[in-house]
Coordinates of C-alpha atoms and ligand atoms in Angstrom, one line a residue:
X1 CA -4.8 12.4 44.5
X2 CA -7.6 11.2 42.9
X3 CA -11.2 13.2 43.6
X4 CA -12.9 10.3 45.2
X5 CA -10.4 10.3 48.2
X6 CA -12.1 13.8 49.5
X7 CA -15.1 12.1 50.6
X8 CA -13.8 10.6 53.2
X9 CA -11.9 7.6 51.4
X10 CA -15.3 5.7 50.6
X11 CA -14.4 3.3 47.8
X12 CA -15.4 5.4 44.5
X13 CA -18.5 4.6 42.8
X14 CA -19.2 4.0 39.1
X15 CA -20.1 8.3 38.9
X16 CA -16.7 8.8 40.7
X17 CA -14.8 7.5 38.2
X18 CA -16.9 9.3 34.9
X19 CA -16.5 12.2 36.3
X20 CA -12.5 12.2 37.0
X21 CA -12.5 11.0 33.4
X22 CA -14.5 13.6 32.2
X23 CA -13.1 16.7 34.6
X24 CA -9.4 15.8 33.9
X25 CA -9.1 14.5 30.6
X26 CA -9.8 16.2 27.4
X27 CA -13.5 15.7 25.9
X28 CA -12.4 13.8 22.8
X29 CA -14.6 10.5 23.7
X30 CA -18.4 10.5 24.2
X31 CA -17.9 6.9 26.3
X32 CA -21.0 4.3 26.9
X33 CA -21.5 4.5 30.5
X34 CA -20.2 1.4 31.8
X35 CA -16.8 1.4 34.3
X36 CA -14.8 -1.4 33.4
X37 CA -12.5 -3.0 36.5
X38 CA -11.7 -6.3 34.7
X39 CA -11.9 -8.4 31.6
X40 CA -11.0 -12.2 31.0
X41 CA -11.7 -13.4 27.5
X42 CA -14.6 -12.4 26.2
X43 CA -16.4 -11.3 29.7
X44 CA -15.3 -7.9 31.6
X45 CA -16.9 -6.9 34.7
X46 CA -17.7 -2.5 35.9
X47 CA -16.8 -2.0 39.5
X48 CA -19.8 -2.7 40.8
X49 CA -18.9 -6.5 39.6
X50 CA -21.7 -6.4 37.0
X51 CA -20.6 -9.1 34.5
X52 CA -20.8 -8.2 30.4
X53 CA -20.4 -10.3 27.0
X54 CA -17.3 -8.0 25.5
X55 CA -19.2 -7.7 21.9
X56 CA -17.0 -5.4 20.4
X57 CA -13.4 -6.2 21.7
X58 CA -11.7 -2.7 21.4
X59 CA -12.3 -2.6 18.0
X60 CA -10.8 -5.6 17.1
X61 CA -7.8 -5.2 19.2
X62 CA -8.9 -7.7 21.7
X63 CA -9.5 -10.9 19.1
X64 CA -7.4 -13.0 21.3
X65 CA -9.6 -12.5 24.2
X66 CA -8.6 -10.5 27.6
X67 CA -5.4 -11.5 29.1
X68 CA -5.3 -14.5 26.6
X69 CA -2.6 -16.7 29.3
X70 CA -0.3 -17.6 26.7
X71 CA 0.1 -14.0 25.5
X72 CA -0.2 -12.8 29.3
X73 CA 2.6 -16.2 30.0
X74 CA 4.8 -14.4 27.0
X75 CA 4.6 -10.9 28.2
X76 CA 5.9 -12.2 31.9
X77 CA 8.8 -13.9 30.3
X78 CA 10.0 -11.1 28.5
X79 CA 9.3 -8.5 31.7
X80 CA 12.1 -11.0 33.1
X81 CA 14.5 -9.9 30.5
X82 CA 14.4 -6.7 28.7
X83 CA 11.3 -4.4 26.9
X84 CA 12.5 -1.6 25.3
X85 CA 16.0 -1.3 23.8
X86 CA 14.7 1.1 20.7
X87 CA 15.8 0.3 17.0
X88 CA 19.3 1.8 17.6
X89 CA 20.6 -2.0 18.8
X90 CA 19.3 -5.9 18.0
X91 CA 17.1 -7.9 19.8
X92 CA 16.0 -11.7 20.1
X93 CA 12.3 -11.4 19.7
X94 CA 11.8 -8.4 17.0
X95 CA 13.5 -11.4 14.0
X96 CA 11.2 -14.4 14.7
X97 CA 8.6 -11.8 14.9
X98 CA 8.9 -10.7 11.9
X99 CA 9.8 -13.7 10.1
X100 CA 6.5 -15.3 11.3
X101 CA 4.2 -12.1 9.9
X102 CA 6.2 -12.7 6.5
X103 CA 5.4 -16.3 6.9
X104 CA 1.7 -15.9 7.3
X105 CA 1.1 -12.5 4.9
X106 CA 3.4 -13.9 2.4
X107 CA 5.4 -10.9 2.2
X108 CA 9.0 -10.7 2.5
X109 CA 9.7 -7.9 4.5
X110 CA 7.6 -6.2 7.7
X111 CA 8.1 -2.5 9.5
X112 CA 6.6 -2.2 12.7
X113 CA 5.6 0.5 14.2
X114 CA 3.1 0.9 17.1
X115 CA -0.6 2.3 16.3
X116 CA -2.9 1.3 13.1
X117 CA -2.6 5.0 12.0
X118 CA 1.8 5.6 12.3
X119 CA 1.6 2.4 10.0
X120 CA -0.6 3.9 7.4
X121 CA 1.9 6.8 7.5
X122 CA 4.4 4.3 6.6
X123 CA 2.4 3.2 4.0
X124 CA 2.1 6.3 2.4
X125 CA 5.5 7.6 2.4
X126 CA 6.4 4.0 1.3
X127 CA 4.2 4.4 -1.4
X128 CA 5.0 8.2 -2.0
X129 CA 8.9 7.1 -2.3
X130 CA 8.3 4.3 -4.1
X131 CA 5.8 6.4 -6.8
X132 CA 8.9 9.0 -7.1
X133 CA 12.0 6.8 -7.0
X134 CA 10.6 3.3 -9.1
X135 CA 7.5 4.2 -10.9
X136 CA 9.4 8.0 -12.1
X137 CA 6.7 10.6 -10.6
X138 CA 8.3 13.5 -9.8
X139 CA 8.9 14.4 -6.2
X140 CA 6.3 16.5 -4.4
X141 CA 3.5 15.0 -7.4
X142 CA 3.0 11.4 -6.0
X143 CA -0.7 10.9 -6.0
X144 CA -2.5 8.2 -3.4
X145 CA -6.6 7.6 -4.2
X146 CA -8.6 6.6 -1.5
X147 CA -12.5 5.8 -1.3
X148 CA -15.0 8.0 0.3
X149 CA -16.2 7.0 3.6
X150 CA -12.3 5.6 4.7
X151 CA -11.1 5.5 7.8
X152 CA -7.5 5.3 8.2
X153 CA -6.8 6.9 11.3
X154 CA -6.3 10.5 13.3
X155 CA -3.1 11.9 12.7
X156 CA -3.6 15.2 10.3
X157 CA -2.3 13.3 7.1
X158 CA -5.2 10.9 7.3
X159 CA -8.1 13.2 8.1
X160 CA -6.6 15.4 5.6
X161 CA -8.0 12.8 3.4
X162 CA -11.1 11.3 5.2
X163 CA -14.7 12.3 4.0
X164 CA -15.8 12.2 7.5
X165 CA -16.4 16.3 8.4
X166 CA -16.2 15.9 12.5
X167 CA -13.0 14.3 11.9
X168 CA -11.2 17.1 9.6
X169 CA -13.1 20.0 10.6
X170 CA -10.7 22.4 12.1
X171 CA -7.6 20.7 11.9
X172 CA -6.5 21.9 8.4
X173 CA -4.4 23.1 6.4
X174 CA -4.2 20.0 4.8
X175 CA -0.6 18.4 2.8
X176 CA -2.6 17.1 -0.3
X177 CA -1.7 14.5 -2.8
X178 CA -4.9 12.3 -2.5
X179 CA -7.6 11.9 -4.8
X180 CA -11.3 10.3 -4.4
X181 CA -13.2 7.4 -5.5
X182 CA -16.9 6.0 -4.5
X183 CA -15.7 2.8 -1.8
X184 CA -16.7 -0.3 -4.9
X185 CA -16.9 1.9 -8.1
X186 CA -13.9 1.3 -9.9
X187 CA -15.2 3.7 -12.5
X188 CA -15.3 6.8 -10.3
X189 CA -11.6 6.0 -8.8
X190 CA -10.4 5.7 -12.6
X191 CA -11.9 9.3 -12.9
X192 CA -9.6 10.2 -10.2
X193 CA -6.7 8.6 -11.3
X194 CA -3.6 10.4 -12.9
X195 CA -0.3 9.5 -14.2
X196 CA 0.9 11.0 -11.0
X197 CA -1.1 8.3 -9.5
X198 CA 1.2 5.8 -7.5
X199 CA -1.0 4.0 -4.7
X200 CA -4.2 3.2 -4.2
X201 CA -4.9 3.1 -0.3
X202 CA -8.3 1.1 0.6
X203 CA -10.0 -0.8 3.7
X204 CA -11.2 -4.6 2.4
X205 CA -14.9 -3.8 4.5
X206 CA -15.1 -0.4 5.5
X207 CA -15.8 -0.6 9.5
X208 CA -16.2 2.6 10.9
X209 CA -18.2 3.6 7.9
X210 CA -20.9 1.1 9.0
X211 CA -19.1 -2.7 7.8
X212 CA -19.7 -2.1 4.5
X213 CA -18.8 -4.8 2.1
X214 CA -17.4 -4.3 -1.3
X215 CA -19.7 -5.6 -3.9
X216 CA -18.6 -8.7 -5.8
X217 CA -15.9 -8.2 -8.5
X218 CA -14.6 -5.1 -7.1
X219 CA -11.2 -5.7 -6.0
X220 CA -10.5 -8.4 -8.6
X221 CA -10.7 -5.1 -11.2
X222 CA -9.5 -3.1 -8.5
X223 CA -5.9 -5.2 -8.9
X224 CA -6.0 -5.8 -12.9
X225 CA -6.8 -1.7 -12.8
X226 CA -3.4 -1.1 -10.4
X227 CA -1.5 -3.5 -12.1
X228 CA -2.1 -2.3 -15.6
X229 CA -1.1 0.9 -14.3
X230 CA 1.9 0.3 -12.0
X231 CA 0.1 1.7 -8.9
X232 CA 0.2 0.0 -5.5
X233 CA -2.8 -1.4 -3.8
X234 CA -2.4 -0.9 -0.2
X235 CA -4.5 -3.2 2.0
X236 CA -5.3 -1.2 5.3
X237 CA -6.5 -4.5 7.5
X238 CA -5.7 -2.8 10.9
X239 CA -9.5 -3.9 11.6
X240 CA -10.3 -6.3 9.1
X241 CA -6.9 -8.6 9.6
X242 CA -5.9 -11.2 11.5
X243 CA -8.9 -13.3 11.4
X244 CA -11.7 -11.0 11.7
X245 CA -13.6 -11.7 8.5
X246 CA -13.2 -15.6 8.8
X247 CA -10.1 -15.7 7.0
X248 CA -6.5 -14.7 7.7
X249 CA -7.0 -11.4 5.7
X250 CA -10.1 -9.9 4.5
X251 CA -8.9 -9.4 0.8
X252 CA -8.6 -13.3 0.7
X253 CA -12.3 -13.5 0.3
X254 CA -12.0 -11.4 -2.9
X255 CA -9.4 -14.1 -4.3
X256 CA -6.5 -11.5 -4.9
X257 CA -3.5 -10.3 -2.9
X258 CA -2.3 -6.7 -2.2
X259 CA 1.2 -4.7 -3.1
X260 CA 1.2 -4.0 1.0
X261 CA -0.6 -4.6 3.6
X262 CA -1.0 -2.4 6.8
X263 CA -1.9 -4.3 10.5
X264 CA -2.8 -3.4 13.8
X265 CA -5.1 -3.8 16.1
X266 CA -5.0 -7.6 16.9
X267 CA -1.3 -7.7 16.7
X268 CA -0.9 -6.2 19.8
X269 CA -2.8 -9.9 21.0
X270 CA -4.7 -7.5 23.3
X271 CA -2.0 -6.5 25.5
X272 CA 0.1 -3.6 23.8
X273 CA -0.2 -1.8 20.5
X274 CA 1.5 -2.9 17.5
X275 CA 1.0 -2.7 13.9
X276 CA 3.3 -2.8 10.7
X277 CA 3.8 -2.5 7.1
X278 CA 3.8 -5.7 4.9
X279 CA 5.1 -5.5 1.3
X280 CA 7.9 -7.1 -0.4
X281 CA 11.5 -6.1 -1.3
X282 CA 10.6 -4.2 -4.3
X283 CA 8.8 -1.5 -2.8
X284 CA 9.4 -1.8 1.1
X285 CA 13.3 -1.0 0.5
X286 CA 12.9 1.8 -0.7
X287 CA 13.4 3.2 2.5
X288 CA 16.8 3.0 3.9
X289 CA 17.9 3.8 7.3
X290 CA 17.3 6.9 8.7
X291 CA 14.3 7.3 6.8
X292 CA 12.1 6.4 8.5
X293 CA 11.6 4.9 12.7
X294 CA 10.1 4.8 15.5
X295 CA 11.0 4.6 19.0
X296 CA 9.1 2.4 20.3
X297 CA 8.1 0.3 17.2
X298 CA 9.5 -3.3 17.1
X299 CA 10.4 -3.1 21.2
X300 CA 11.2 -6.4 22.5
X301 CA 8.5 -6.9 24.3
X302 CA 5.8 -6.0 22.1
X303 CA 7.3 -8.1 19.5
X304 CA 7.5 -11.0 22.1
X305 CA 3.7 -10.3 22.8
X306 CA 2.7 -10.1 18.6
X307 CA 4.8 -13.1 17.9
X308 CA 2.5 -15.3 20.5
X309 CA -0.5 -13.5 19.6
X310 CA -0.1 -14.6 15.8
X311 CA 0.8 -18.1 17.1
X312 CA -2.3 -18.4 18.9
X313 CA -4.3 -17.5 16.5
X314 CA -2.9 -20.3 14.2
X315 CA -2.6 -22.6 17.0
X316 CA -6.0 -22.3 18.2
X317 CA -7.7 -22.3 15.4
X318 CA -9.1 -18.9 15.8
X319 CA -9.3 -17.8 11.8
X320 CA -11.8 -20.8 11.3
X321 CA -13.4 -20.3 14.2
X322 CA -14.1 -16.9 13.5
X323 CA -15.6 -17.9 10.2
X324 CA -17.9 -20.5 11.8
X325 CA -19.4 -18.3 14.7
X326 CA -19.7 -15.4 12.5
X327 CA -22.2 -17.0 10.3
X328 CA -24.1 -18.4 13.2
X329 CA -24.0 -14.7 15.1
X330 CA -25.3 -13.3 11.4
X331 CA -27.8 -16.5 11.2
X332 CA -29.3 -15.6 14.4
X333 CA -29.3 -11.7 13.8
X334 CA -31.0 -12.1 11.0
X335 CA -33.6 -14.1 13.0
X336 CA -34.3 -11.1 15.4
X337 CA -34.6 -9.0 12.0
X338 CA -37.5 -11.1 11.3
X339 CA -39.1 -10.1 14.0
X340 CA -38.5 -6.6 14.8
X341 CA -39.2 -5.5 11.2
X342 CA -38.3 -2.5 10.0
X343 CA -36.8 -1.5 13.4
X344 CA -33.4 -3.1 11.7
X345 CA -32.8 -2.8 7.7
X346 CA -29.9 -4.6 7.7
X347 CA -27.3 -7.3 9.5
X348 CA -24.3 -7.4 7.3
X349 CA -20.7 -8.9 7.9
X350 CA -18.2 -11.5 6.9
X351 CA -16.8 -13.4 10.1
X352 CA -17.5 -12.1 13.3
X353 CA -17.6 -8.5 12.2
X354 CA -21.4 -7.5 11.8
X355 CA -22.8 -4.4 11.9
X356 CA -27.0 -4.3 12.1
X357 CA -28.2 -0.9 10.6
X358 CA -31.0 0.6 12.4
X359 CA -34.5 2.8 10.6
X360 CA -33.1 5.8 11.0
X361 CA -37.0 7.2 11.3
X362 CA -37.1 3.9 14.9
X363 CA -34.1 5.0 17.1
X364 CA -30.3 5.8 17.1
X365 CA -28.4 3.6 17.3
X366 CA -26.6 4.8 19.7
X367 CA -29.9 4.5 22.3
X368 CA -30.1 0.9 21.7
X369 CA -26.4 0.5 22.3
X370 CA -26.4 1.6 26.0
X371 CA -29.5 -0.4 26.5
X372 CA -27.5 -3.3 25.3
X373 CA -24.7 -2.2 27.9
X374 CA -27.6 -1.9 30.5
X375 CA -28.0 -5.6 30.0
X376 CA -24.8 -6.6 30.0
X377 CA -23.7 -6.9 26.6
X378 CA -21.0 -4.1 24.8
X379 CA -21.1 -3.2 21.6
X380 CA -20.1 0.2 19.9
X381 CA -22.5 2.3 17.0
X382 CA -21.1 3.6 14.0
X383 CA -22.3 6.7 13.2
X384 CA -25.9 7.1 13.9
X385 CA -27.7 3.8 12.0
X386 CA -24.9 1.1 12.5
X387 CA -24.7 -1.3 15.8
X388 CA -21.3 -3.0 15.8
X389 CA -20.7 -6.1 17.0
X390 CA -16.9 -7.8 16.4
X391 CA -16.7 -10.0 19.9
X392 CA -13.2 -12.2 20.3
X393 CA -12.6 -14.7 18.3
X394 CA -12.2 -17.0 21.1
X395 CA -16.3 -16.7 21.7
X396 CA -18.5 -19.5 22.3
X397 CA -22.0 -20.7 20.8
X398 CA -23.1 -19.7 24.1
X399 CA -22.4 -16.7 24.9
X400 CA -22.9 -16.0 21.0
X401 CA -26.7 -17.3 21.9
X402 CA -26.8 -15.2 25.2
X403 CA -25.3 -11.7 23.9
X404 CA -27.9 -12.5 21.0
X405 CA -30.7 -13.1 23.2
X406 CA -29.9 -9.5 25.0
X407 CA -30.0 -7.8 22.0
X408 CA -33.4 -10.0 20.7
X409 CA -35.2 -8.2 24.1
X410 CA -34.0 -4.7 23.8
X411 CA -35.1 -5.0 19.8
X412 CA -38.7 -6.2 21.0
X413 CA -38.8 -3.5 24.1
X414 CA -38.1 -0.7 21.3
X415 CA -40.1 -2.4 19.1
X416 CA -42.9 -2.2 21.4
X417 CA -42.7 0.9 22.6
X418 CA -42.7 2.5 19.0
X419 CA -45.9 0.9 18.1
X420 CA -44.7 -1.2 15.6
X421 CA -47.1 -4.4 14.3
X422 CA -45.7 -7.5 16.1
X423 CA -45.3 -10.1 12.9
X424 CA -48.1 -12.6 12.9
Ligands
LIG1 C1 -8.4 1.6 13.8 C2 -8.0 1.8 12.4 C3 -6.8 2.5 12.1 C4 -6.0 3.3 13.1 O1 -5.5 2.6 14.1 P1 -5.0 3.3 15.5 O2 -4.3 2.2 16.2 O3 -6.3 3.8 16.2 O4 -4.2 4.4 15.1 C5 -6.4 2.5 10.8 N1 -7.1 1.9 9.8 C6 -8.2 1.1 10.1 C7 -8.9 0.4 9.0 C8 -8.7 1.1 11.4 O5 -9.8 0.4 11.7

């Protein structure tokens, strides 16, 4: 029975529920302080009704929106027939699923699994396979280079590889086989490289380092380098996909296309999570069955949900309209720069994926962050310097001009109160 019913059965408070959280479940989350009941599109409302712009949309799992109705309609329909069979039988929605992904990545064959970090585990014992069985590595040698500053996930594989210590620390010993490059230096990952080298694994922006873009020219050498040398580029867009930069997939902006391509996040249309592996035949068979699985990954209903999520995107226009509000949010971020200078040293992003980098010597960002949630608008920091803002794609110029205005008053209050010199 939950705590709140001791006192007498009061309806529990936003403090109730915090501390249940916090006395019952492990301490693994340092959470904003804001209770959320409900959420439709891009507004969610605590349970004191309080009403917020969602500015940050679970990471990009929420691009659709809340309880988009046509994915909400789709989930119902399949609750009416069956949700979870497991992979050991057929279904009727895992095939046009997955023939629509192939149609939009442009790959010819997808593995789904469930969260952003079992599919970059699919990626790399795809690419460890493939690196021993095609490319002639020998087994137990496969090397996989990744950039400093990735994020890939949690499971101990992939912070066995990240450069982030609060994410590895403790949880070793570590399996090995990765190598390390400087994110855009295509010289420091050829330093890395080996002729056990078989896949390169890489993020088009890096998010949770801080949305860091890759400087021009990068990943055009990047895939000349890996095709030269018969090693895989792996595309991790389980953030940056599906629309998020302004286009379907991030690596589109750099004009060239990966070997495989890992998604999440906004597959699961908000609703359930769901990611997969893209690649084509060449490398994606080499596994056969019983090599790999998952229980749960591909279930009927998830793949009902995905399939409407990706046709909603495409029907709604939601990849241009990404790209259009995106460079108005950065437009008018970069107007509240102006005037809060140097409180804010950077806004940076591509589609509606910004992240505004705070003076490290001005405030954390972190501070500002639950200021912003104190007036109604959420957004999540990045380390210490990086505010993140990635709203649905489904926002509006309004609410685009309202969450900005939010954010224009708690720069000024900040400003203010560190003494800074109003511009003239
Ligand atoms: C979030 C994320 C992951 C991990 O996804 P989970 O669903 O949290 O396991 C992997 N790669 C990138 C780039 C991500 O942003």
């Amino acid at each position: 029975m939950a705590l709140w019913a001791m006192d007498g059965g009061t309806s529990p408070g936003m403090q109730d529920y915090i501390a249940t959280e916090a006395r019952f479940g492990a301490r693994n989350y340092a959470p904003v302080p804001v209770v959320v009941e409900r959420a439709l599109d891009c507004l969610v409302w605590d349970v004191q009704g309080r009403e917020y712009i969602d500015m940050m949309s679970a990471y990009s799992a929420v691009s659709h929106g809340h309880l988009h109705p046509r994915v909400v309609a789709a989930a119902q329909r399949q609750l009416q027939k069956v949700a979870v069979t497991s992979r050991a039988y057929y279904g009727t929605t895992l095939g046009p699923f997955l023939e629509k992904l192939c149609q939009l990545t442009g790959f010819e064959r997808a593995l789904p699994m469930n969260t952003g970090a079992e599919a970059v585990e699919t990626a790399i014992k795809c690419a460890r396979r493939w690196g021993h069985r095609i490319k002639g590595v020998a087994d137990g040698r496969q090397q996989i280079l990744v950039a400093r500053g990735n994020f890939h996930g949690r499971t101990s594989t992939i912070v066995g590889f990240s450069s982030e210590p609060s994410y590895r620390s403790g949880f070793g010993p570590f399996d090995g086989g990765f190598g390390h490059f400087d994110f855009g230096d295509l010289e420091s990952l050829k330093a890395a490289a080996s002729d056990s080298t078989c896949a390169v694994l890489i993020e088009p922006i890096q998010g949770e380092a801080g949305v860091i873009l890759p400087p021009p020219g990068f990943f055009p050498a990047l895939r000349a380098w890996c095709t030269e040398h018969r090693v895989l580029l792996i595309d991790d867009e389980v953030q940056a996909g599906l629309g998020r930069t302004g286009k379907w997939f991030a690596l589109e902006h750099e004009g060239i296309r990966p070997d495989a391509l890992i998604l999440g996040k906004a597959l699961g249309a908000g609703l359930l999570p769901v990611s997969a592996l893209c690649a084509d035949a060449a490398v994606m068979d080499v596994f056969t069955p019983n090599s790999h699985g998952s229980t749960f990954g591909g279930n009927a209903l998830a793949a009902a949900v995905a399939l409407e999520g990706l046709k909603v995107l495409e029907e709604e226009g939601l990849v241009e309209r990404s790209a259009e509000l995106g460079a108005y949010l950065i437009a008018r971020l970069r107007q509240v720069q102006a005037e809060v200078r140097p409180l804010i040293r950077e806004v940076r992003g591509r589609g509606l994926w910004v992240g505004v980098d705070i003076a490290p010597s001005c405030t954390s960002a972190r501070e500002l962050v639950e200021r912003l949630a104190a007036g109604g608008v959420l957004s999540k920091e990045t380390h210490e310097t990086v505010i993140r803002f990635a709203p649905p794609l489904t926002i509006s110029y309004a609410l685009v001009d309202r969450a900005v205005e939010v954010f224009r008053q708690v720069a000024m209050q900040k400003h203010r109160e560190l003494g800074l010199a109003l511009p003239a």
